[in-house]
Coordinates of C-alpha atoms and ligand atoms in Angstrom, one line a residue:
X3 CA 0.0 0.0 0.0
X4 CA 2.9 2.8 0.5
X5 CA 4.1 1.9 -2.7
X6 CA 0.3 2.2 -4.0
X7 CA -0.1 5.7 -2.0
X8 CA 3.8 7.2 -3.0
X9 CA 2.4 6.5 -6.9
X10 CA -0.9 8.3 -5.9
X11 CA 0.4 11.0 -4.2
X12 CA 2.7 11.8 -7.4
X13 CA -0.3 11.4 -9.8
X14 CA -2.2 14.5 -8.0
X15 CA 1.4 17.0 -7.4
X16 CA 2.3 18.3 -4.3
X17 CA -0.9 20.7 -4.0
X18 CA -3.5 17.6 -5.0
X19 CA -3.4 15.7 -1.3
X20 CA -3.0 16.0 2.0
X21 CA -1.8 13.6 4.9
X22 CA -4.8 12.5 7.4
X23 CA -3.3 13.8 10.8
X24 CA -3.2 17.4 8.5
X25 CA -6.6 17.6 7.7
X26 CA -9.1 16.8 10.6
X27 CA -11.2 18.3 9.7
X28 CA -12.0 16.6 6.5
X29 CA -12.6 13.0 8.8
X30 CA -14.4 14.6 11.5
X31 CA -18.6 15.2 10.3
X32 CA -21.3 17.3 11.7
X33 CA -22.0 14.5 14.0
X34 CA -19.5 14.5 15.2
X35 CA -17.9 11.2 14.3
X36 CA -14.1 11.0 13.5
X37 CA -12.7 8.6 11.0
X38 CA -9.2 8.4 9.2
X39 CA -8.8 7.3 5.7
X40 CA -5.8 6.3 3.6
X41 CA -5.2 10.1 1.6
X42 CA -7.4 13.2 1.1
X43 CA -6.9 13.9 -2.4
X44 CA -7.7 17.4 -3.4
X45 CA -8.0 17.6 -7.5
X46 CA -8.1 21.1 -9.0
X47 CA -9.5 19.8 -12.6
X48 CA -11.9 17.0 -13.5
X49 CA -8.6 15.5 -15.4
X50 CA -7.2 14.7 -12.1
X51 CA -10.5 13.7 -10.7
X52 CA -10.4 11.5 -13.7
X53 CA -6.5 10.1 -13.1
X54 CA -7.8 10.0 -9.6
X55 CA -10.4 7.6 -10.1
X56 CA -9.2 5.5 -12.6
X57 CA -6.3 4.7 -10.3
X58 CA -8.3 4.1 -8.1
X59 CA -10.4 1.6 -10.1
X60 CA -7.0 0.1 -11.1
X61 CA -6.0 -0.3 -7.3
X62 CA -10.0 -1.7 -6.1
X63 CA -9.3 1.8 -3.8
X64 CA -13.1 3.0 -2.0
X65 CA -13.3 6.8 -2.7
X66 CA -15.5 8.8 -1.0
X67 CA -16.3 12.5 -2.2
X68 CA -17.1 15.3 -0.2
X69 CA -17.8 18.6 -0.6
X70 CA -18.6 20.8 2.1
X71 CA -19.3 18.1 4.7
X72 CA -22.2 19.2 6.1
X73 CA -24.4 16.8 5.6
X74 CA -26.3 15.3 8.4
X75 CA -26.6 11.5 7.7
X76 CA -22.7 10.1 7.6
X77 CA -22.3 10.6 3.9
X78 CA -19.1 12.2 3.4
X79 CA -16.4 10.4 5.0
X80 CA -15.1 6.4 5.0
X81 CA -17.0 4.7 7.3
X82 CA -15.3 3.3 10.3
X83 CA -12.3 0.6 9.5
X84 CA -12.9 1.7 5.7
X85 CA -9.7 1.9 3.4
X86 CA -10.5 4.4 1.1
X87 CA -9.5 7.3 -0.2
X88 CA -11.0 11.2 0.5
X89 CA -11.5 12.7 -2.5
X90 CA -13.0 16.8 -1.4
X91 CA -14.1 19.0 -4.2
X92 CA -12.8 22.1 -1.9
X93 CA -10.5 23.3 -4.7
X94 CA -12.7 22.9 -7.8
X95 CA -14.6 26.0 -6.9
X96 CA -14.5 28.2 -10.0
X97 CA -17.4 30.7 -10.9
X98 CA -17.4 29.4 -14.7
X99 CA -20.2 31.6 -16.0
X100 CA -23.5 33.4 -14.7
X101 CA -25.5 34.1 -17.9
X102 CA -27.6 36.5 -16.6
X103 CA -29.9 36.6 -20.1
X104 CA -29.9 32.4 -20.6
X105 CA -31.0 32.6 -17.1
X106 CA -28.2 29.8 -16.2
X107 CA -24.9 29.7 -13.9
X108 CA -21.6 26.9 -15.2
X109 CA -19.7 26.4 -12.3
X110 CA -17.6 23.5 -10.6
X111 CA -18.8 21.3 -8.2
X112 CA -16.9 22.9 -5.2
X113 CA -18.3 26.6 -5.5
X114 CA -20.2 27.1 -1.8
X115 CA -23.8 27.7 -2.3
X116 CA -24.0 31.2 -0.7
X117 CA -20.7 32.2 -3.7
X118 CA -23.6 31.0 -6.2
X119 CA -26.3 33.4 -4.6
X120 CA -24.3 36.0 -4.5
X121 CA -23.2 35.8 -7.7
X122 CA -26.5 35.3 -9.0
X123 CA -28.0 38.3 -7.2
X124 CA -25.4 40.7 -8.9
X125 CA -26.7 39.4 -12.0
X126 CA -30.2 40.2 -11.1
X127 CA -31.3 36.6 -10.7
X128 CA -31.7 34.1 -7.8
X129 CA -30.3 30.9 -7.3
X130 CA -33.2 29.0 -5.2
X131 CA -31.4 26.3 -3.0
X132 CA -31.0 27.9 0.0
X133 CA -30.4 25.8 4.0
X134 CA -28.6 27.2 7.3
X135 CA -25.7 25.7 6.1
X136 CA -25.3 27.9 2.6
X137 CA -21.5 29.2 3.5
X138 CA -20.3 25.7 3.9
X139 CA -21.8 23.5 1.3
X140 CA -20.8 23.2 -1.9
X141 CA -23.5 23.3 -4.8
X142 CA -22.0 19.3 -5.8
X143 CA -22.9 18.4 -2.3
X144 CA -26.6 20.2 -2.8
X145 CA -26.9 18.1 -6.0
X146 CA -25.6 15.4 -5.0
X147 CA -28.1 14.6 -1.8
X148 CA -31.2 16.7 -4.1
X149 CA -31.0 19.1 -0.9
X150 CA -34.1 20.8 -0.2
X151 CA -34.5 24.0 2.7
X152 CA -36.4 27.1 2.7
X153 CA -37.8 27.7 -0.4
X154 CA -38.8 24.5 -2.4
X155 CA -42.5 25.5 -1.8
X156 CA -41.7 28.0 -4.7
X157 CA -38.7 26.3 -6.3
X158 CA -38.5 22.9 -6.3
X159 CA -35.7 21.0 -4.8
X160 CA -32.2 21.4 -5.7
X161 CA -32.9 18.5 -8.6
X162 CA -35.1 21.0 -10.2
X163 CA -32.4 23.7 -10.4
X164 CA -30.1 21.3 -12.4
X165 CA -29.8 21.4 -16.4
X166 CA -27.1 20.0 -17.1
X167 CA -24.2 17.9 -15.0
X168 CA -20.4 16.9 -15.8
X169 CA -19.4 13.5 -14.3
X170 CA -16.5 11.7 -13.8
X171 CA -17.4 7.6 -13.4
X172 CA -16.4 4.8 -11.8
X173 CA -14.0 3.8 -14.3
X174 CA -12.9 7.2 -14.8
X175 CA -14.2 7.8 -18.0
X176 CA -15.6 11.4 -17.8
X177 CA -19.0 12.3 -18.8
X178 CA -19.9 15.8 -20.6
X179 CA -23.7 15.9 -20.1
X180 CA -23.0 20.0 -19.4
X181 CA -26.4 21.0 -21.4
X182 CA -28.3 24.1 -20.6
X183 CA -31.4 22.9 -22.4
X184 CA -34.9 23.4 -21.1
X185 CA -36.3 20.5 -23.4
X186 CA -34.2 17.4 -24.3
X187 CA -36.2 14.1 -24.8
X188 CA -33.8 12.2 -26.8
X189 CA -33.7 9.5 -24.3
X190 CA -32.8 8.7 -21.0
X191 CA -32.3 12.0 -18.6
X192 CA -29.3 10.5 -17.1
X193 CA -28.3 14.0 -14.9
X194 CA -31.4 12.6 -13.0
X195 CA -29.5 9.9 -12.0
X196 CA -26.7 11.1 -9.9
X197 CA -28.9 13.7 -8.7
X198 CA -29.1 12.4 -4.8
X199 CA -27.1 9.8 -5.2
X200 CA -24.4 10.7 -2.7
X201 CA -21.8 10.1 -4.5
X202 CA -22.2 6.5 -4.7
X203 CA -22.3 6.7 -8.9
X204 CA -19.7 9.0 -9.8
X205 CA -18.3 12.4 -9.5
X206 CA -20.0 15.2 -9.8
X207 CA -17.2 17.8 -11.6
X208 CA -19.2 21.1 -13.0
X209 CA -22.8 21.7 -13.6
X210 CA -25.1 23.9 -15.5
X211 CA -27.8 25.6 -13.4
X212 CA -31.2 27.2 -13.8
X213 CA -31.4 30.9 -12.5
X214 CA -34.6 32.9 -11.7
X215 CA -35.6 36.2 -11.7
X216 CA -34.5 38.1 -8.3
X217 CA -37.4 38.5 -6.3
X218 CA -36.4 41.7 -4.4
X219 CA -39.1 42.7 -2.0
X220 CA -40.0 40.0 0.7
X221 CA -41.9 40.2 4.0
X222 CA -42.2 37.5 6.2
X223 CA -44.7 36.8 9.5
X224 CA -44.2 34.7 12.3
X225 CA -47.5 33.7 14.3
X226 CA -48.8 32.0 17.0
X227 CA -50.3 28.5 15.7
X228 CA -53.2 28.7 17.8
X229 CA -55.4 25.7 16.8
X230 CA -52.8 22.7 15.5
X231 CA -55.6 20.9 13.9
X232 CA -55.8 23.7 11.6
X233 CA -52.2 24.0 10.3
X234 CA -53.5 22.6 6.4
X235 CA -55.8 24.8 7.0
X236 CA -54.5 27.5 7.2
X237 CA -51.7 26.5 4.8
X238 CA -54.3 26.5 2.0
X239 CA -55.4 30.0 2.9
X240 CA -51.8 31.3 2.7
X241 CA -51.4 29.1 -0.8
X242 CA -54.8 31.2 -2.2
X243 CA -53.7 34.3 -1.2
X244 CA -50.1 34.5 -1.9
X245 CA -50.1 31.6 -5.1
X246 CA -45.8 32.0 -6.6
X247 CA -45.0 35.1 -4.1
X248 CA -45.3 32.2 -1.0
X249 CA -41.9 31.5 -0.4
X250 CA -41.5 29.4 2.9
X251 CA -43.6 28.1 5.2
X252 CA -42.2 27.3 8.4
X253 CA -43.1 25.4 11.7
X254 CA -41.5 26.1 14.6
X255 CA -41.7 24.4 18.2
X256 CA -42.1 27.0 21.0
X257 CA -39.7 24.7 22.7
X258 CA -37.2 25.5 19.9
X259 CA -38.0 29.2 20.1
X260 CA -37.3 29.6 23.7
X261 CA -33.9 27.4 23.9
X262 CA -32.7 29.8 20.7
X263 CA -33.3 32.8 22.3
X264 CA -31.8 31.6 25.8
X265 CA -28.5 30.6 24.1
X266 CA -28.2 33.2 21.6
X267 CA -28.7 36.4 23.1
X268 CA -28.1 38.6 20.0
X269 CA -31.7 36.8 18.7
X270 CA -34.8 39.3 19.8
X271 CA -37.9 38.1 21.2
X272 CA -40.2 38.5 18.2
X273 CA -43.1 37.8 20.0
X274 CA -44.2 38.3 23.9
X275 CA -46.8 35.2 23.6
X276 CA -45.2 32.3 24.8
X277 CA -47.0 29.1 22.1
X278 CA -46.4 25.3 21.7
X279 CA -46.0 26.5 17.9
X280 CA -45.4 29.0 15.6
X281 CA -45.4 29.5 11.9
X282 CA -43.0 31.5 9.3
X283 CA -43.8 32.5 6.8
X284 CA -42.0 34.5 4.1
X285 CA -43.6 36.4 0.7
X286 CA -41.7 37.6 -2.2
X287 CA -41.9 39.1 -5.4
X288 CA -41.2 41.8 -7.5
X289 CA -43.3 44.4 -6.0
X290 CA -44.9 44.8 -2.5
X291 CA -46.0 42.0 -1.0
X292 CA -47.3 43.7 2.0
X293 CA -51.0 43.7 0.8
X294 CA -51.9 39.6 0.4
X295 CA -49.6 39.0 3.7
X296 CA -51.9 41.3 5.7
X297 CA -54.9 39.6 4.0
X298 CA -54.2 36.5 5.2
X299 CA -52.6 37.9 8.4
X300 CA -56.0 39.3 9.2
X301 CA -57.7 36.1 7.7
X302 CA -55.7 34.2 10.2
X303 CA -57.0 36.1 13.2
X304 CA -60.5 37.0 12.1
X305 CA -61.0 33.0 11.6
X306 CA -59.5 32.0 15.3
X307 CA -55.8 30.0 14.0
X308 CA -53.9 32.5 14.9
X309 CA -53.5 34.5 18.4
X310 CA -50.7 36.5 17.8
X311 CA -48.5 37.3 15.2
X312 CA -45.5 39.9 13.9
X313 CA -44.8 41.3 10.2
X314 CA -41.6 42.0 9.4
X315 CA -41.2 46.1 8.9
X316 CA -37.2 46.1 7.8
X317 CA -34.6 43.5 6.3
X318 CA -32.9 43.5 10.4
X319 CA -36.4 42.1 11.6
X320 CA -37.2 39.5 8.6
X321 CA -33.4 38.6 9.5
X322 CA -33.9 38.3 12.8
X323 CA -37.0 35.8 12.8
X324 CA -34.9 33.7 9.9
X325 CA -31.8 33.6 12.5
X326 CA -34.4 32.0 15.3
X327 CA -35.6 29.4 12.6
X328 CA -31.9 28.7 12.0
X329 CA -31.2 27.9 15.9
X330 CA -33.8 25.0 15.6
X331 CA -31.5 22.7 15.5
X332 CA -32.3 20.4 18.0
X333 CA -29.1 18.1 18.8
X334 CA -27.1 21.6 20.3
X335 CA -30.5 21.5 23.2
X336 CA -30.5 18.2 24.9
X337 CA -27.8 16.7 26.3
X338 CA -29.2 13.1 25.5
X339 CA -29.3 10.4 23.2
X340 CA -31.1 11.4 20.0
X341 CA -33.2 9.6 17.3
X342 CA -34.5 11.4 14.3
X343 CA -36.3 11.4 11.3
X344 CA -36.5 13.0 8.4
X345 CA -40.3 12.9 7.9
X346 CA -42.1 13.6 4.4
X347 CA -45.6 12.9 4.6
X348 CA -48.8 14.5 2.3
X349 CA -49.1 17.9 3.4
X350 CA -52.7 17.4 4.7
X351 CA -51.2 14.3 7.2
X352 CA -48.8 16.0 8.9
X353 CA -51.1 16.9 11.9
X354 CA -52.1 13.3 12.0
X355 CA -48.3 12.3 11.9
X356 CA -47.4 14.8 14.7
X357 CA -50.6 13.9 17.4
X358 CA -49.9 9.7 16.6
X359 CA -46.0 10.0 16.8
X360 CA -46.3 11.8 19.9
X361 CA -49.0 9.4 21.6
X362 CA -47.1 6.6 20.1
X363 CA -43.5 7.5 21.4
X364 CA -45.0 8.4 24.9
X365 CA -46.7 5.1 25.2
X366 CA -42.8 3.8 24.8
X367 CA -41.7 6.1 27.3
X368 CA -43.2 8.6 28.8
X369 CA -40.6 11.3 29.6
X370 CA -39.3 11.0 25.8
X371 CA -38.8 14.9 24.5
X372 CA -40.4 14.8 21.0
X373 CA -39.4 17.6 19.1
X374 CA -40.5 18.5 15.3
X375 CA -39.4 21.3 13.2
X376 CA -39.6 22.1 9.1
X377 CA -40.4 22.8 6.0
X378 CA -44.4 21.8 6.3
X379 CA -45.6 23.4 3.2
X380 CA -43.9 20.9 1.7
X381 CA -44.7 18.0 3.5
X382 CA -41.1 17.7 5.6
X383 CA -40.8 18.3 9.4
X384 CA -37.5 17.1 10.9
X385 CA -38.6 14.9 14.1
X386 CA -36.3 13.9 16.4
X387 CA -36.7 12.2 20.1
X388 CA -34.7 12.2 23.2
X389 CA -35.4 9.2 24.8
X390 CA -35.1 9.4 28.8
X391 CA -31.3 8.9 29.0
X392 CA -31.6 5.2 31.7
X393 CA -33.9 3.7 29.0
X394 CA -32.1 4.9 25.6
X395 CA -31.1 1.5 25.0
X396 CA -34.3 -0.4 25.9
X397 CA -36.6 1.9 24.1
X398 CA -34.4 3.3 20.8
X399 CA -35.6 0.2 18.7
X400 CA -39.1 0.0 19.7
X401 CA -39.6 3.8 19.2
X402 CA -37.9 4.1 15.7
X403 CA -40.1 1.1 14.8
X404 CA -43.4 2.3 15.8
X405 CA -42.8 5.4 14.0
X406 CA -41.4 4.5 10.9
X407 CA -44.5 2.6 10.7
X408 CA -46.0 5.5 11.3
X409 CA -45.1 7.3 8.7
X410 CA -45.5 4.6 5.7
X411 CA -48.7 4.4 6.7
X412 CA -49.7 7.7 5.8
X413 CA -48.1 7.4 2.8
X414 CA -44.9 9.0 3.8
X415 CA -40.9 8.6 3.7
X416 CA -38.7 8.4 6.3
X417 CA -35.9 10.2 4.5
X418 CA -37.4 13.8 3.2
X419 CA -34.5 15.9 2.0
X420 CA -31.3 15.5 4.1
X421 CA -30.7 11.9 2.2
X422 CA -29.6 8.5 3.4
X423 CA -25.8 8.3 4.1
X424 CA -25.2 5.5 6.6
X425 CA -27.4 6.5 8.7
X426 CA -30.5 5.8 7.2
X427 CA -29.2 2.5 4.9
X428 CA -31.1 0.1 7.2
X429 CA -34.3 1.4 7.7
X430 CA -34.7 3.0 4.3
X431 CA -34.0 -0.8 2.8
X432 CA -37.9 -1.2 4.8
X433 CA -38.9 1.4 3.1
X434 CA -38.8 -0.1 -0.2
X435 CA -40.0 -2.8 -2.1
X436 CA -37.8 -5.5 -3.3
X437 CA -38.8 -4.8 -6.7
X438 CA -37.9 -0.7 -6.3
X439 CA -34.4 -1.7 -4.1
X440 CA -33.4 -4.2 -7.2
X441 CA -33.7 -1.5 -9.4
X442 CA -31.4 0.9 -7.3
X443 CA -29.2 -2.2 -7.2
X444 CA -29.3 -3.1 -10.6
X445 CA -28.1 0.8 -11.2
X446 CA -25.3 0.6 -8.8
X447 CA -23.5 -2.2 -9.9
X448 CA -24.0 -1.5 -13.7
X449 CA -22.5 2.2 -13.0
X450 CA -19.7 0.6 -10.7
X451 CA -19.4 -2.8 -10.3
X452 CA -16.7 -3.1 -8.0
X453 CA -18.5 -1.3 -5.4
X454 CA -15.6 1.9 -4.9
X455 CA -18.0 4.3 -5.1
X456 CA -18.6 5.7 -1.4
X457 CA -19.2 2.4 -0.5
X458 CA -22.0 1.2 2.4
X459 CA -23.6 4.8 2.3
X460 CA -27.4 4.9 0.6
X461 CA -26.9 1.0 -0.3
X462 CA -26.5 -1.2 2.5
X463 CA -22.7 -2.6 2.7
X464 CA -23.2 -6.2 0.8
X465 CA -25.1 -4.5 -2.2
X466 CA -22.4 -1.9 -2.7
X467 CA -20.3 -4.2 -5.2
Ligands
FAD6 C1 -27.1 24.2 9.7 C2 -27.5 23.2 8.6 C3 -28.7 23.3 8.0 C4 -29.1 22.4 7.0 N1 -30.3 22.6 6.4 C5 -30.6 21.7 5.4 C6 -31.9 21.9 4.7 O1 -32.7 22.7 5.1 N2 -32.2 21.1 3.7 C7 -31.3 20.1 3.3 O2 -31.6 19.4 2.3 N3 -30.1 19.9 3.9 C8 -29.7 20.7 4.9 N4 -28.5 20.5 5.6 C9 -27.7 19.4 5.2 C10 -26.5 19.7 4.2 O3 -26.2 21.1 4.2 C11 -26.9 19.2 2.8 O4 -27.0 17.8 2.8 C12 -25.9 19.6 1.7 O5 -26.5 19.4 0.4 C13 -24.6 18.9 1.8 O6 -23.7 19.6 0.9 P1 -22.1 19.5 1.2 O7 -21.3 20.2 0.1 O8 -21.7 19.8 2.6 O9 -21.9 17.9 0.9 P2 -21.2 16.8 1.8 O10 -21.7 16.8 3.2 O11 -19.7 17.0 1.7 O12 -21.6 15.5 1.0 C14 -22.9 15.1 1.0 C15 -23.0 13.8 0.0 O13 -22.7 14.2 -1.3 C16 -21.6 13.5 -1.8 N5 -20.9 14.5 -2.6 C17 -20.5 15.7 -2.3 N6 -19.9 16.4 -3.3 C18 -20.0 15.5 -4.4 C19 -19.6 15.6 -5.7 N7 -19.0 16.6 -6.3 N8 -19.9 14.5 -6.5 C20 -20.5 13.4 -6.0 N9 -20.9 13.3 -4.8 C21 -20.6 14.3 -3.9 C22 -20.9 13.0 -0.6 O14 -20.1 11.8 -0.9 C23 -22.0 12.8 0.3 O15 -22.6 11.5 0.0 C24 -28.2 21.4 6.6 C25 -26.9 21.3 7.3 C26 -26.6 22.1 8.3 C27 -25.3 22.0 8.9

């Protein structure tokens, strides 16, 4: 293997890799789990991506890309005892072209997402995926797990942003599929394909995006949930009233609120009424947006779902409610053991899903802290549990199992937006049928049969080769 590495290390020059013990920070994810691996190789061109892999086809080397490493699921680095090889995309970050009148952005797969925005809204335009982690993630990483965040209610998820994707495969054989087409039927859409894959297909290397027109004025309101049973409810109200300029639509646990404003004291108290929930809610367009957010601000109250609410009046307020939404992180609250989901159930379920997950998990145990926040106009609420710390163990399995259950009952997935990664493999192989798992399996090992590609993340470990 040294001789393997030496040969490896000259293949990607002295500025393409970097020894382990110098680059914790590349082994170490958000949650917190530390691995090693055998080199991080750090390509500047999709050439030396290419040499990368096919060496490391050559070899039977594991690779596992990552980009920004933010991801929440234990995608982006070798899984414990793993051989393999980092490969980060940190130095392919060139700002190839922002075509502000083909309303499309060329760039490489390491740019961060908030260089993209920013980019785009000199140019005029927006580029719509958008997450509390936007100065750290890379736009391969957001394509890569079909991110979703704040604003798919009025853009679609990352996949719909894509046009047109560069690829390096298994094999190393490099694929130009860097298209800026709106229409192109003449076969397969393969782009689709390693769009949330995480890596486990190929390389992602450059990519063509869709742009949109900058939306500059935007108000947003956050408001006491008064009546939980009515939350669709008043969804489809806010759906009528603002149709494209609805933007987000938030909800928040008052639990959340309060632990975010206790630990960050810069946040301000946007509301005296202390409330189980909230919602946020943000408008934009081209011109004022004040008039339909006040209609259904008004609609809210006149028809007893709301109790209290606040409009934002200046860009430091509508900042200052996003910030709060931002802290809702749950893991940085409770100092015990957590389970979570990443629940994506019909809009019009997800109070069911909330009331029976709740009954269900206390039945298990009854101090268990349930906690849900997300994106609900789109069906996704991150729930996670904290399981009274003496009975973690006992109660873990019997809770993840009643709610899973749960939630393919109501037609849901257990895995919204923030993607499988190893943390999800097992339960997510429940999820599906045999004849829907075959096919994923059928796709992996025709793309890479000998199983390098980020192996035992998305794909449980024996299907990964
Ligand atoms: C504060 C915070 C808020 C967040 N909010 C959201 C949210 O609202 N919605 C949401 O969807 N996610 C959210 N996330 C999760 C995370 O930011 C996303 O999953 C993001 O898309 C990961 O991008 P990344 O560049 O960090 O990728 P990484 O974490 O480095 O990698 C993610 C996966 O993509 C693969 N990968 C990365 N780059 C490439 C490439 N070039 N080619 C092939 N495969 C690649 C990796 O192997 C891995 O499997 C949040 C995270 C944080 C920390």
């Amino acid at each position: 293997m040294a001789d393997t590495l030496a040969q490896l290390k000259e293949l990607l020059g002295p500025d393409g890799w970097l020894l382990p013990e110098d680059g914790a920070h590349f082994l170490q994810d958000i949650l917190g789990t530390e691995t090693a691996c055998l080199l991080i190789a750090r390509p500047a061109t999709t050439e030396q991506v290419s040499d990368l892999v096919r060496f490391c086809a050559a070899h039977g080397i594991a690779i596992v890309p990552q980009g920004g490493n933010t991801n929440v699921c234990g995608m982006a680095v070798p899984l414990s005892g793993q051989s393999a090889v980092l490969l980060s995309l940190s130095r392919m970050n060139r700002l190839i072209e922002v075509n502000a009148a083909a309303n499309t952005a060329t760039v490489e797969a390491g740019v961060l997402m908030q260089t993209l925005q920013d980019a785009a809204a000199e140019a005029n335009r927006v580029f719509a995926p958008d997450w509390g982690a936007r100065g750290t993630a890379t736009v391969g990483g957001a394509v890569a797990t079909n991110g979703g965040g704040l604003n798919v209610l009025r853009y679609g998820t990352t996949r719909e942003q894509v046009l047109g994707l560069e690829v390096v495969l298994p094999d190393g054989t490099v694929w130009n599929g860097l298209r800026s087409l709106i229409k192109d039927n003449s076969g397969y859409d393969l782009k689709h394909l390693f769009i949330g894959s995480e890596g486990t297909l190929g390389v992602i290397t450059r990519l063509v995006f869709k742009l949109h027109p900058r939306q500059p004025v935007s108000q947003s309101m956050m408001a006491v949930l008064d009546d939980m049973s009515r939350l669709g409810e008043f969804f489809d109200m806010a759906r009528d009233m603002g149709g494209q300029q609805l933007v987000a639509f938030e909800l928040l646990p008052g639990l959340g609120v309060e632990k975010a404003l206790l630990r960050y004291p810069d946040l301000q108290r946007p509301l005296e009424t202390r409330a189980d929930w909230y919602l946020l809610l943000k408008f934009a367009g081209r011109d004022d947006v004040s008039a339909p957010l006040l209609e259904l601000f008004e609609a809210g109250f006149e028809q007893g779902i709301l109790s209290d609410a606040v409009l934002s009046q200046s860009l430091a307020q509508e900042q200052n409610l996003w910030e709060i939404r931002e802290q809702m992180i749950p893991h940085q609250y409770f100092q015990r053991p957590m389970l979570k989901w990443d629940v994506s159930v019909p809009v019009h379920r997800m109070v069911e899903f909330l009331e029976c997950a709740e009954v269900e998990v206390r039945a298990i145990d009854a101090d268990a802290i349930c906690y849900a926040v997300g994106h609900v106009g789109d069906g996704n609420i991150h729930y996670s549990v904290f399981p009274t710390e003496a009975r973690a163990d006992e109660v873990s399995s019997p809770i993840y199992a009643q709610v899973d259950a749960l939630i393919w009952s109501l037609g849901g997935s257990i895995v919204a937006e923030h993607g499988v990664g190893s943390v999800f493999v097992d339960r997510m192989r429940r999820q599906k049928s045999d004849v829907e798992y075959r096919m994923m399996q059928i796709l992996k090992h025709s793309f890479d049969p000998q199983g390098i590609m980020n192996p035992g993340k998305l794909l449980q470990g024996d299907d990964a080769g």
